[in-house]
């Protein structure tokens, strides 16, 4: 059997409908971590679906209670052919965001896989059930073609709380470092740069959510009697935000203005913007001046207002409100000191005369930023494998624009990490009508089969980049 046989076998998984049927079964498990009444499905997904599937491939597996949130367990599994062989750790998350039933077009049910043309709709298709299912299905195909031997060891970590900030994941990785000890990390999440462009990335921007509050008094007061006499918290907060973020979206807080090095700029040179699809185009003259769109979403910080409220927006009255609040987010790159971000914002507001605006950290877990050098041996090897499979060079990014818990693997476990995304940015993840593209899934099955095949023939210890 050859590498081409493995790729062809993986393509047949899709052409025969076998992979689609597998995905449909997993989509039908309503494993959203964001709805408490459906969290029972998280344990069902890992215990009843993924555990037996991995066991049939020769893995031993175990369910671990999450001390940070008991309803969102972890699954670990391992298949050790020879302790002397190199070991790869792979990862996925079985949880999804809310189903948002009743808001999907055409009456689609989020928990039913619906195929329409080249699109496969369902909650969790893009994020992340199709992605980890695809990787393991390709591994199974390679295992069968190689007579039950891969030529490397595999460890699997599935979590069920990624969509609520991966509570307990880093602590779990630190506590179970011996169990998870590996040489390299390969997994899938997030979008390709473009649907037809295979992509690799080595880390992600981080995410820090926070609130701004301007709370001046209890209740609202008639604008005819008090207009011009009472300070308006909505106006104050709007101006405070304008001191943080310029009229074209540029960051005005000096400590949060991060300039990427030439190596990062060089790695991004000529790459298209991720996700320009379906008529969605980046706004011109928005963001850091003098930068390309791909640089702004990969190599720079972004400070965003996610929600803003003052008064009663849905039923306005002629009254000056007593308070105003905004939910904000900092998407930050690996060079940013995120621990100092909120104090820096507070200092900036005070310097600008907005002492009445208070900064409050959001309860969500912060996802730190990570980055891998595109010239790292693991990244170069993976890029070569993808090129051999597809006949075209992949896009290679130091990090993703979004946020994933890569720090748990890169920092807590000390692993070089490479991610091979199988989705695209216009997939409507985290919204109604989430979907994946059939041509991307079919190609990705072949890509992962080629990658696993190549790993069995590589000196994987040389891919760690360690001396």
One Martini backbone bead per residue (centre of mass of N, CA, C, O) as a GRO file, in nm:
protein
  467
    1UNK     BB    1   0.099   0.034   0.017
    2UNK     BB    2   0.027   0.380  -0.030
    3UNK     BB    3  -0.020   0.706  -0.010
    4UNK     BB    4  -0.237   0.715  -0.230
    5UNK     BB    5  -0.419   0.502  -0.103
    6UNK     BB    6  -0.488   0.667   0.148
    7UNK     BB    7  -0.617   0.905   0.003
    8UNK     BB    8  -0.832   0.747  -0.156
    9UNK     BB    9  -0.970   0.623   0.094
   10UNK     BB   10  -1.058   0.898   0.213
   11UNK     BB   11  -1.230   0.989  -0.026
   12UNK     BB   12  -1.432   0.746  -0.006
   13UNK     BB   13  -1.561   0.829   0.258
   14UNK     BB   14  -1.713   1.060   0.116
   15UNK     BB   15  -1.836   0.938  -0.149
   16UNK     BB   16  -2.008   0.710   0.017
   17UNK     BB   17  -2.115   0.861   0.302
   18UNK     BB   18  -1.970   0.777   0.567
   19UNK     BB   19  -1.887   1.052   0.687
   20UNK     BB   20  -2.164   1.188   0.689
   21UNK     BB   21  -2.295   0.984   0.883
   22UNK     BB   22  -2.106   1.035   1.118
   23UNK     BB   23  -2.167   1.338   1.145
   24UNK     BB   24  -2.473   1.317   1.190
   25UNK     BB   25  -2.455   1.167   1.461
   26UNK     BB   26  -2.298   1.404   1.608
   27UNK     BB   27  -2.494   1.640   1.556
   28UNK     BB   28  -2.740   1.502   1.716
   29UNK     BB   29  -2.570   1.591   1.954
   30UNK     BB   30  -2.656   1.852   2.190
   31UNK     BB   31  -2.338   1.979   2.262
   32UNK     BB   32  -2.393   2.238   2.455
   33UNK     BB   33  -2.226   2.455   2.688
   34UNK     BB   34  -2.441   2.716   2.688
   35UNK     BB   35  -2.662   2.497   2.790
   36UNK     BB   36  -2.757   2.349   3.073
   37UNK     BB   37  -2.988   2.145   2.955
   38UNK     BB   38  -2.741   2.013   2.751
   39UNK     BB   39  -2.487   1.895   2.917
   40UNK     BB   40  -2.542   1.591   2.900
   41UNK     BB   41  -2.420   1.566   2.602
   42UNK     BB   42  -2.120   1.576   2.664
   43UNK     BB   43  -2.087   1.296   2.792
   44UNK     BB   44  -2.215   1.141   2.557
   45UNK     BB   45  -2.005   1.206   2.343
   46UNK     BB   46  -1.750   1.087   2.487
   47UNK     BB   47  -1.868   0.808   2.602
   48UNK     BB   48  -2.062   0.696   2.351
   49UNK     BB   49  -1.888   0.788   2.094
   50UNK     BB   50  -1.568   0.833   2.119
   51UNK     BB   51  -1.464   0.602   2.286
   52UNK     BB   52  -1.553   0.357   2.105
   53UNK     BB   53  -1.416   0.458   1.846
   54UNK     BB   54  -1.125   0.445   1.961
   55UNK     BB   55  -1.123   0.151   2.057
   56UNK     BB   56  -1.151   0.030   1.763
   57UNK     BB   57  -0.841   0.158   1.710
   58UNK     BB   58  -0.669   0.085   1.992
   59UNK     BB   59  -0.766   0.251   2.225
   60UNK     BB   60  -0.729   0.399   2.530
   61UNK     BB   61  -0.976   0.525   2.771
   62UNK     BB   62  -1.081   0.838   2.946
   63UNK     BB   63  -1.266   0.998   3.196
   64UNK     BB   64  -1.267   1.343   3.313
   65UNK     BB   65  -1.307   1.549   3.557
   66UNK     BB   66  -1.391   1.889   3.595
   67UNK     BB   67  -1.305   2.105   3.849
   68UNK     BB   68  -1.421   2.379   3.714
   69UNK     BB   69  -1.656   2.194   3.548
   70UNK     BB   70  -1.835   1.913   3.582
   71UNK     BB   71  -2.008   1.917   3.295
   72UNK     BB   72  -1.702   1.935   3.147
   73UNK     BB   73  -1.538   1.697   3.021
   74UNK     BB   74  -1.272   1.471   2.967
   75UNK     BB   75  -1.078   1.310   2.704
   76UNK     BB   76  -0.857   1.032   2.699
   77UNK     BB   77  -0.616   0.888   2.462
   78UNK     BB   78  -0.427   0.583   2.362
   79UNK     BB   79  -0.167   0.472   2.114
   80UNK     BB   80   0.082   0.229   2.174
   81UNK     BB   81   0.332   0.076   1.989
   82UNK     BB   82   0.605   0.237   2.093
   83UNK     BB   83   0.790   0.411   2.318
   84UNK     BB   84   1.022   0.479   2.098
   85UNK     BB   85   0.824   0.630   1.955
   86UNK     BB   86   0.674   0.881   1.842
   87UNK     BB   87   0.445   1.148   1.960
   88UNK     BB   88   0.107   1.246   1.909
   89UNK     BB   89  -0.104   1.522   1.966
   90UNK     BB   90  -0.458   1.544   1.973
   91UNK     BB   91  -0.751   1.766   1.911
   92UNK     BB   92  -1.080   1.852   2.052
   93UNK     BB   93  -1.423   1.981   2.044
   94UNK     BB   94  -1.759   1.882   2.140
   95UNK     BB   95  -1.860   2.157   2.166
   96UNK     BB   96  -2.106   2.417   2.143
   97UNK     BB   97  -2.305   2.639   2.072
   98UNK     BB   98  -2.589   2.746   2.042
   99UNK     BB   99  -2.849   2.647   1.842
  100UNK     BB  100  -3.077   2.852   1.759
  101UNK     BB  101  -3.362   2.785   1.742
  102UNK     BB  102  -3.563   2.927   1.474
  103UNK     BB  103  -3.304   3.088   1.302
  104UNK     BB  104  -3.300   2.908   1.064
  105UNK     BB  105  -3.303   2.860   0.751
  106UNK     BB  106  -3.570   2.678   0.626
  107UNK     BB  107  -3.610   2.519   0.906
  108UNK     BB  108  -3.360   2.435   1.031
  109UNK     BB  109  -3.191   2.194   1.218
  110UNK     BB  110  -2.910   2.204   1.414
  111UNK     BB  111  -2.935   1.865   1.481
  112UNK     BB  112  -2.934   1.842   1.156
  113UNK     BB  113  -2.802   1.720   0.881
  114UNK     BB  114  -2.780   1.943   0.594
  115UNK     BB  115  -2.791   1.900   0.242
  116UNK     BB  116  -2.686   2.179   0.019
  117UNK     BB  117  -2.512   2.104  -0.207
  118UNK     BB  118  -2.196   2.213  -0.074
  119UNK     BB  119  -2.364   2.220   0.197
  120UNK     BB  120  -2.323   2.154   0.556
  121UNK     BB  121  -2.561   2.161   0.801
  122UNK     BB  122  -2.479   2.241   1.147
  123UNK     BB  123  -2.412   2.211   1.471
  124UNK     BB  124  -2.055   2.171   1.452
  125UNK     BB  125  -1.933   2.141   1.179
  126UNK     BB  126  -1.700   2.359   1.204
  127UNK     BB  127  -1.746   2.375   1.545
  128UNK     BB  128  -1.561   2.071   1.565
  129UNK     BB  129  -1.665   1.796   1.449
  130UNK     BB  130  -1.554   1.771   1.160
  131UNK     BB  131  -1.254   1.808   1.230
  132UNK     BB  132  -1.201   1.569   1.433
  133UNK     BB  133  -1.338   1.348   1.264
  134UNK     BB  134  -1.155   1.364   1.017
  135UNK     BB  135  -0.881   1.302   1.148
  136UNK     BB  136  -0.968   1.016   1.257
  137UNK     BB  137  -1.058   0.891   0.989
  138UNK     BB  138  -0.780   0.911   0.850
  139UNK     BB  139  -0.630   0.744   1.059
  140UNK     BB  140  -0.796   0.485   1.014
  141UNK     BB  141  -0.716   0.445   0.718
  142UNK     BB  142  -0.411   0.417   0.762
  143UNK     BB  143  -0.419   0.182   0.960
  144UNK     BB  144  -0.545  -0.024   0.762
  145UNK     BB  145  -0.321  -0.001   0.531
  146UNK     BB  146  -0.084  -0.075   0.763
  147UNK     BB  147  -0.179  -0.322   0.938
  148UNK     BB  148  -0.201  -0.167   1.234
  149UNK     BB  149   0.035   0.050   1.157
  150UNK     BB  150   0.190   0.376   1.190
  151UNK     BB  151   0.484   0.462   1.337
  152UNK     BB  152   0.321   0.586   1.585
  153UNK     BB  153   0.199   0.771   1.843
  154UNK     BB  154  -0.127   0.835   2.010
  155UNK     BB  155  -0.292   1.126   2.140
  156UNK     BB  156  -0.602   1.223   2.305
  157UNK     BB  157  -0.792   1.540   2.334
  158UNK     BB  158  -1.109   1.605   2.479
  159UNK     BB  159  -1.328   1.871   2.502
  160UNK     BB  160  -1.643   2.050   2.658
  161UNK     BB  161  -1.554   2.396   2.701
  162UNK     BB  162  -1.467   2.602   2.472
  163UNK     BB  163  -1.742   2.786   2.455
  164UNK     BB  164  -1.658   2.868   2.781
  165UNK     BB  165  -1.320   2.894   2.789
  166UNK     BB  166  -1.179   2.635   2.890
  167UNK     BB  167  -1.227   2.516   3.165
  168UNK     BB  168  -0.942   2.358   3.311
  169UNK     BB  169  -0.736   2.288   3.083
  170UNK     BB  170  -0.462   2.386   3.183
  171UNK     BB  171  -0.466   2.238   3.453
  172UNK     BB  172  -0.491   1.959   3.328
  173UNK     BB  173  -0.227   1.963   3.165
  174UNK     BB  174  -0.045   2.002   3.410
  175UNK     BB  175  -0.144   1.748   3.575
  176UNK     BB  176  -0.123   1.560   3.285
  177UNK     BB  177   0.166   1.565   3.153
  178UNK     BB  178   0.243   1.266   3.143
  179UNK     BB  179  -0.001   1.157   2.982
  180UNK     BB  180   0.050   1.392   2.740
  181UNK     BB  181   0.317   1.320   2.649
  182UNK     BB  182   0.501   1.458   2.370
  183UNK     BB  183   0.635   1.587   2.062
  184UNK     BB  184   0.367   1.666   1.905
  185UNK     BB  185   0.115   1.887   1.745
  186UNK     BB  186  -0.209   1.795   1.592
  187UNK     BB  187  -0.476   2.000   1.455
  188UNK     BB  188  -0.829   2.130   1.432
  189UNK     BB  189  -0.927   2.469   1.344
  190UNK     BB  190  -1.088   2.682   1.186
  191UNK     BB  191  -0.985   2.867   0.906
  192UNK     BB  192  -0.917   2.924   0.611
  193UNK     BB  193  -0.810   3.167   0.413
  194UNK     BB  194  -0.937   2.989   0.182
  195UNK     BB  195  -1.125   2.745   0.057
  196UNK     BB  196  -0.888   2.677  -0.181
  197UNK     BB  197  -0.665   2.711   0.070
  198UNK     BB  198  -0.451   2.557   0.220
  199UNK     BB  199  -0.381   2.551   0.584
  200UNK     BB  200  -0.154   2.694   0.829
  201UNK     BB  201  -0.113   2.710   1.191
  202UNK     BB  202   0.054   2.795   1.521
  203UNK     BB  203  -0.180   2.984   1.646
  204UNK     BB  204  -0.314   3.273   1.835
  205UNK     BB  205  -0.510   3.496   1.923
  206UNK     BB  206  -0.626   3.665   2.179
  207UNK     BB  207  -0.878   3.697   2.458
  208UNK     BB  208  -1.025   4.004   2.606
  209UNK     BB  209  -1.277   4.071   2.826
  210UNK     BB  210  -1.479   4.376   2.886
  211UNK     BB  211  -1.588   4.658   3.082
  212UNK     BB  212  -1.775   4.965   3.060
  213UNK     BB  213  -1.853   5.215   3.314
  214UNK     BB  214  -2.126   5.467   3.368
  215UNK     BB  215  -2.218   5.556   3.702
  216UNK     BB  216  -2.410   5.833   3.830
  217UNK     BB  217  -2.720   5.726   3.882
  218UNK     BB  218  -3.035   5.687   3.980
  219UNK     BB  219  -3.198   5.677   3.725
  220UNK     BB  220  -3.413   5.884   3.540
  221UNK     BB  221  -3.439   6.216   3.374
  222UNK     BB  222  -3.593   6.466   3.253
  223UNK     BB  223  -3.494   6.642   2.966
  224UNK     BB  224  -3.645   6.911   3.015
  225UNK     BB  225  -3.547   6.963   3.318
  226UNK     BB  226  -3.221   6.838   3.272
  227UNK     BB  227  -3.121   6.945   3.020
  228UNK     BB  228  -2.786   7.064   3.071
  229UNK     BB  229  -2.741   6.959   3.390
  230UNK     BB  230  -2.687   6.658   3.327
  231UNK     BB  231  -2.488   6.412   3.303
  232UNK     BB  232  -2.420   6.190   3.031
  233UNK     BB  233  -2.321   5.863   3.019
  234UNK     BB  234  -2.341   5.807   2.716
  235UNK     BB  235  -2.153   6.039   2.629
  236UNK     BB  236  -1.908   5.972   2.798
  237UNK     BB  237  -1.861   5.683   2.689
  238UNK     BB  238  -1.830   5.755   2.394
  239UNK     BB  239  -1.574   5.932   2.441
  240UNK     BB  240  -1.402   5.719   2.576
  241UNK     BB  241  -1.393   5.527   2.335
  242UNK     BB  242  -1.269   5.742   2.140
  243UNK     BB  243  -0.995   5.742   2.306
  244UNK     BB  244  -0.929   5.432   2.233
  245UNK     BB  245  -1.083   5.463   1.947
  246UNK     BB  246  -1.076   5.549   1.645
  247UNK     BB  247  -1.259   5.631   1.353
  248UNK     BB  248  -1.079   5.368   1.212
  249UNK     BB  249  -1.001   5.154   1.457
  250UNK     BB  250  -0.769   5.271   1.606
  251UNK     BB  251  -0.538   5.247   1.847
  252UNK     BB  252  -0.476   5.477   2.147
  253UNK     BB  253  -0.316   5.278   2.323
  254UNK     BB  254   0.010   5.244   2.357
  255UNK     BB  255   0.034   4.951   2.493
  256UNK     BB  256  -0.155   4.824   2.236
  257UNK     BB  257   0.071   4.896   2.027
  258UNK     BB  258   0.168   4.657   1.789
  259UNK     BB  259   0.472   4.573   1.620
  260UNK     BB  260   0.569   4.387   1.379
  261UNK     BB  261   0.792   4.204   1.241
  262UNK     BB  262   0.948   4.117   0.950
  263UNK     BB  263   0.888   3.812   0.965
  264UNK     BB  264   0.582   3.840   0.977
  265UNK     BB  265   0.536   4.008   0.728
  266UNK     BB  266   0.671   3.805   0.533
  267UNK     BB  267   0.468   3.566   0.585
  268UNK     BB  268   0.214   3.758   0.473
  269UNK     BB  269   0.300   3.803   0.199
  270UNK     BB  270   0.034   3.786  -0.041
  271UNK     BB  271  -0.196   3.719   0.133
  272UNK     BB  272  -0.505   3.666   0.181
  273UNK     BB  273  -0.793   3.722   0.322
  274UNK     BB  274  -0.975   3.582   0.546
  275UNK     BB  275  -1.303   3.515   0.424
  276UNK     BB  276  -1.358   3.616   0.134
  277UNK     BB  277  -1.708   3.573   0.118
  278UNK     BB  278  -2.020   3.629   0.005
  279UNK     BB  279  -1.955   3.961  -0.008
  280UNK     BB  280  -1.738   3.979   0.209
  281UNK     BB  281  -1.568   4.280   0.294
  282UNK     BB  282  -1.335   4.484   0.370
  283UNK     BB  283  -1.294   4.776   0.505
  284UNK     BB  284  -1.198   5.072   0.423
  285UNK     BB  285  -1.010   5.253   0.630
  286UNK     BB  286  -0.951   5.015   0.849
  287UNK     BB  287  -0.745   5.049   1.096
  288UNK     BB  288  -0.426   5.021   1.067
  289UNK     BB  289  -0.224   5.216   0.923
  290UNK     BB  290  -0.032   5.075   0.662
  291UNK     BB  291  -0.199   4.805   0.624
  292UNK     BB  292  -0.297   4.495   0.573
  293UNK     BB  293  -0.550   4.286   0.620
  294UNK     BB  294  -0.379   4.037   0.713
  295UNK     BB  295  -0.223   4.193   0.931
  296UNK     BB  296  -0.464   4.289   1.109
  297UNK     BB  297  -0.571   3.978   1.174
  298UNK     BB  298  -0.272   3.857   1.270
  299UNK     BB  299  -0.046   4.105   1.378
  300UNK     BB  300  -0.274   4.264   1.536
  301UNK     BB  301  -0.449   4.447   1.730
  302UNK     BB  302  -0.797   4.452   1.862
  303UNK     BB  303  -1.050   4.697   1.942
  304UNK     BB  304  -1.380   4.617   2.064
  305UNK     BB  305  -1.730   4.672   2.027
  306UNK     BB  306  -2.005   4.460   2.115
  307UNK     BB  307  -2.165   4.648   2.329
  308UNK     BB  308  -2.439   4.895   2.395
  309UNK     BB  309  -2.576   5.074   2.692
  310UNK     BB  310  -2.852   5.308   2.724
  311UNK     BB  311  -3.115   5.305   2.871
  312UNK     BB  312  -3.395   5.219   2.636
  313UNK     BB  313  -3.355   5.115   2.326
  314UNK     BB  314  -3.651   4.982   2.259
  315UNK     BB  315  -3.776   5.227   2.468
  316UNK     BB  316  -3.765   5.533   2.440
  317UNK     BB  317  -3.711   5.821   2.646
  318UNK     BB  318  -3.743   6.147   2.798
  319UNK     BB  319  -3.436   6.070   2.931
  320UNK     BB  320  -3.173   6.073   3.148
  321UNK     BB  321  -2.953   5.860   3.211
  322UNK     BB  322  -2.760   5.694   3.476
  323UNK     BB  323  -2.633   5.478   3.269
  324UNK     BB  324  -2.344   5.304   3.114
  325UNK     BB  325  -2.252   5.031   2.882
  326UNK     BB  326  -1.969   4.820   2.770
  327UNK     BB  327  -1.873   4.565   2.555
  328UNK     BB  328  -1.542   4.436   2.528
  329UNK     BB  329  -1.246   4.366   2.308
  330UNK     BB  330  -0.926   4.198   2.303
  331UNK     BB  331  -0.726   4.129   2.032
  332UNK     BB  332  -0.419   3.947   2.072
  333UNK     BB  333  -0.088   3.918   2.054
  334UNK     BB  334   0.206   3.771   2.165
  335UNK     BB  335   0.345   4.067   2.232
  336UNK     BB  336   0.126   4.110   2.442
  337UNK     BB  337   0.039   4.249   2.759
  338UNK     BB  338  -0.249   4.139   2.891
  339UNK     BB  339  -0.220   4.191   3.200
  340UNK     BB  340  -0.181   4.519   3.130
  341UNK     BB  341  -0.436   4.621   2.974
  342UNK     BB  342  -0.645   4.731   3.181
  343UNK     BB  343  -0.458   4.931   3.325
  344UNK     BB  344  -0.399   5.091   3.065
  345UNK     BB  345  -0.689   5.181   3.013
  346UNK     BB  346  -0.730   5.328   3.281
  347UNK     BB  347  -0.502   5.532   3.250
  348UNK     BB  348  -0.602   5.659   2.989
  349UNK     BB  349  -0.875   5.763   3.093
  350UNK     BB  350  -0.755   5.945   3.312
  351UNK     BB  351  -0.584   6.125   3.123
  352UNK     BB  352  -0.861   6.204   2.951
  353UNK     BB  353  -1.098   6.253   3.184
  354UNK     BB  354  -1.238   5.942   3.266
  355UNK     BB  355  -1.294   5.867   3.581
  356UNK     BB  356  -1.609   5.766   3.554
  357UNK     BB  357  -1.476   5.529   3.405
  358UNK     BB  358  -1.500   5.180   3.434
  359UNK     BB  359  -1.309   4.883   3.474
  360UNK     BB  360  -1.413   4.540   3.381
  361UNK     BB  361  -1.379   4.223   3.408
  362UNK     BB  362  -1.463   3.946   3.264
  363UNK     BB  363  -1.551   3.610   3.335
  364UNK     BB  364  -1.399   3.515   3.115
  365UNK     BB  365  -1.162   3.335   2.987
  366UNK     BB  366  -0.849   3.382   2.904
  367UNK     BB  367  -0.687   3.380   2.584
  368UNK     BB  368  -0.394   3.330   2.495
  369UNK     BB  369  -0.124   3.397   2.300
  370UNK     BB  370   0.017   3.244   2.000
  371UNK     BB  371   0.328   3.134   1.826
  372UNK     BB  372   0.469   3.026   1.511
  373UNK     BB  373   0.727   2.965   1.322
  374UNK     BB  374   0.716   2.907   0.982
  375UNK     BB  375   1.030   2.779   1.008
  376UNK     BB  376   0.959   2.543   1.149
  377UNK     BB  377   0.996   2.211   1.111
  378UNK     BB  378   0.692   2.139   1.138
  379UNK     BB  379   0.586   2.343   0.929
  380UNK     BB  380   0.756   2.250   0.688
  381UNK     BB  381   0.656   1.960   0.682
  382UNK     BB  382   0.351   2.016   0.653
  383UNK     BB  383   0.372   2.179   0.392
  384UNK     BB  384   0.493   1.948   0.223
  385UNK     BB  385   0.257   1.753   0.256
  386UNK     BB  386   0.033   1.931   0.132
  387UNK     BB  387   0.170   1.966  -0.141
  388UNK     BB  388   0.177   1.663  -0.220
  389UNK     BB  389  -0.139   1.631  -0.218
  390UNK     BB  390  -0.239   1.908  -0.390
  391UNK     BB  391  -0.007   2.073  -0.568
  392UNK     BB  392   0.000   2.312  -0.346
  393UNK     BB  393   0.069   2.571  -0.161
  394UNK     BB  394   0.030   2.671   0.148
  395UNK     BB  395  -0.080   2.853   0.393
  396UNK     BB  396   0.139   3.025   0.636
  397UNK     BB  397   0.077   3.085   0.978
  398UNK     BB  398   0.159   3.195   1.293
  399UNK     BB  399  -0.155   3.275   1.321
  400UNK     BB  400  -0.462   3.328   1.424
  401UNK     BB  401  -0.723   3.557   1.462
  402UNK     BB  402  -0.836   3.393   1.658
  403UNK     BB  403  -0.933   3.173   1.938
  404UNK     BB  404  -0.731   2.933   2.115
  405UNK     BB  405  -0.597   2.681   2.348
  406UNK     BB  406  -0.272   2.669   2.277
  407UNK     BB  407  -0.124   2.719   2.550
  408UNK     BB  408  -0.170   2.430   2.666
  409UNK     BB  409   0.045   2.305   2.457
  410UNK     BB  410   0.287   2.503   2.431
  411UNK     BB  411   0.326   2.572   2.745
  412UNK     BB  412   0.230   2.339   2.938
  413UNK     BB  413   0.366   2.103   2.730
  414UNK     BB  414   0.591   2.200   2.517
  415UNK     BB  415   0.470   2.220   2.216
  416UNK     BB  416   0.467   2.192   1.894
  417UNK     BB  417   0.232   2.362   1.671
  418UNK     BB  418  -0.025   2.239   1.437
  419UNK     BB  419  -0.277   2.368   1.218
  420UNK     BB  420  -0.559   2.219   1.017
  421UNK     BB  421  -0.793   2.366   0.855
  422UNK     BB  422  -1.162   2.288   0.746
  423UNK     BB  423  -1.261   2.576   0.704
  424UNK     BB  424  -1.443   2.895   0.685
  425UNK     BB  425  -1.522   3.226   0.760
  426UNK     BB  426  -1.831   3.189   0.616
  427UNK     BB  427  -1.977   2.950   0.814
  428UNK     BB  428  -2.149   3.058   1.069
  429UNK     BB  429  -2.023   3.048   1.323
  430UNK     BB  430  -2.209   3.132   1.605
  431UNK     BB  431  -2.458   3.088   1.412
  432UNK     BB  432  -2.677   3.063   1.203
  433UNK     BB  433  -2.598   2.835   0.949
  434UNK     BB  434  -2.394   2.636   0.997
  435UNK     BB  435  -2.105   2.528   0.792
  436UNK     BB  436  -1.978   2.318   0.534
  437UNK     BB  437  -1.762   2.212   0.271
  438UNK     BB  438  -1.739   1.947   0.072
  439UNK     BB  439  -1.467   1.995  -0.083
  440UNK     BB  440  -1.303   2.040   0.178
  441UNK     BB  441  -1.350   1.771   0.317
  442UNK     BB  442  -1.237   1.589   0.098
  443UNK     BB  443  -0.955   1.712   0.088
  444UNK     BB  444  -0.891   1.684   0.396
  445UNK     BB  445  -0.883   1.378   0.410
  446UNK     BB  446  -0.631   1.361   0.229
  447UNK     BB  447  -0.442   1.542   0.390
  448UNK     BB  448  -0.446   1.372   0.656
  449UNK     BB  449  -0.351   1.108   0.537
  450UNK     BB  450  -0.080   1.222   0.439
  451UNK     BB  451   0.020   1.319   0.714
  452UNK     BB  452   0.013   1.045   0.863
  453UNK     BB  453   0.192   0.896   0.667
  454UNK     BB  454   0.442   1.079   0.694
  455UNK     BB  455   0.483   1.037   1.000
  456UNK     BB  456   0.556   0.727   0.969
  457UNK     BB  457   0.834   0.830   0.792
  458UNK     BB  458   0.938   1.015   1.005
  459UNK     BB  459   1.147   1.215   1.208
  460UNK     BB  460   0.972   1.342   1.458
  461UNK     BB  461   1.196   1.448   1.650
  462UNK     BB  462   1.294   1.667   1.433
  463UNK     BB  463   1.015   1.843   1.460
  464UNK     BB  464   1.061   1.997   1.740
  465UNK     BB  465   1.342   2.184   1.737
  466UNK     BB  466   1.531   2.031   1.907
  467UNK     BB  467   1.864   1.959   2.005
   0.00000   0.00000   0.00000
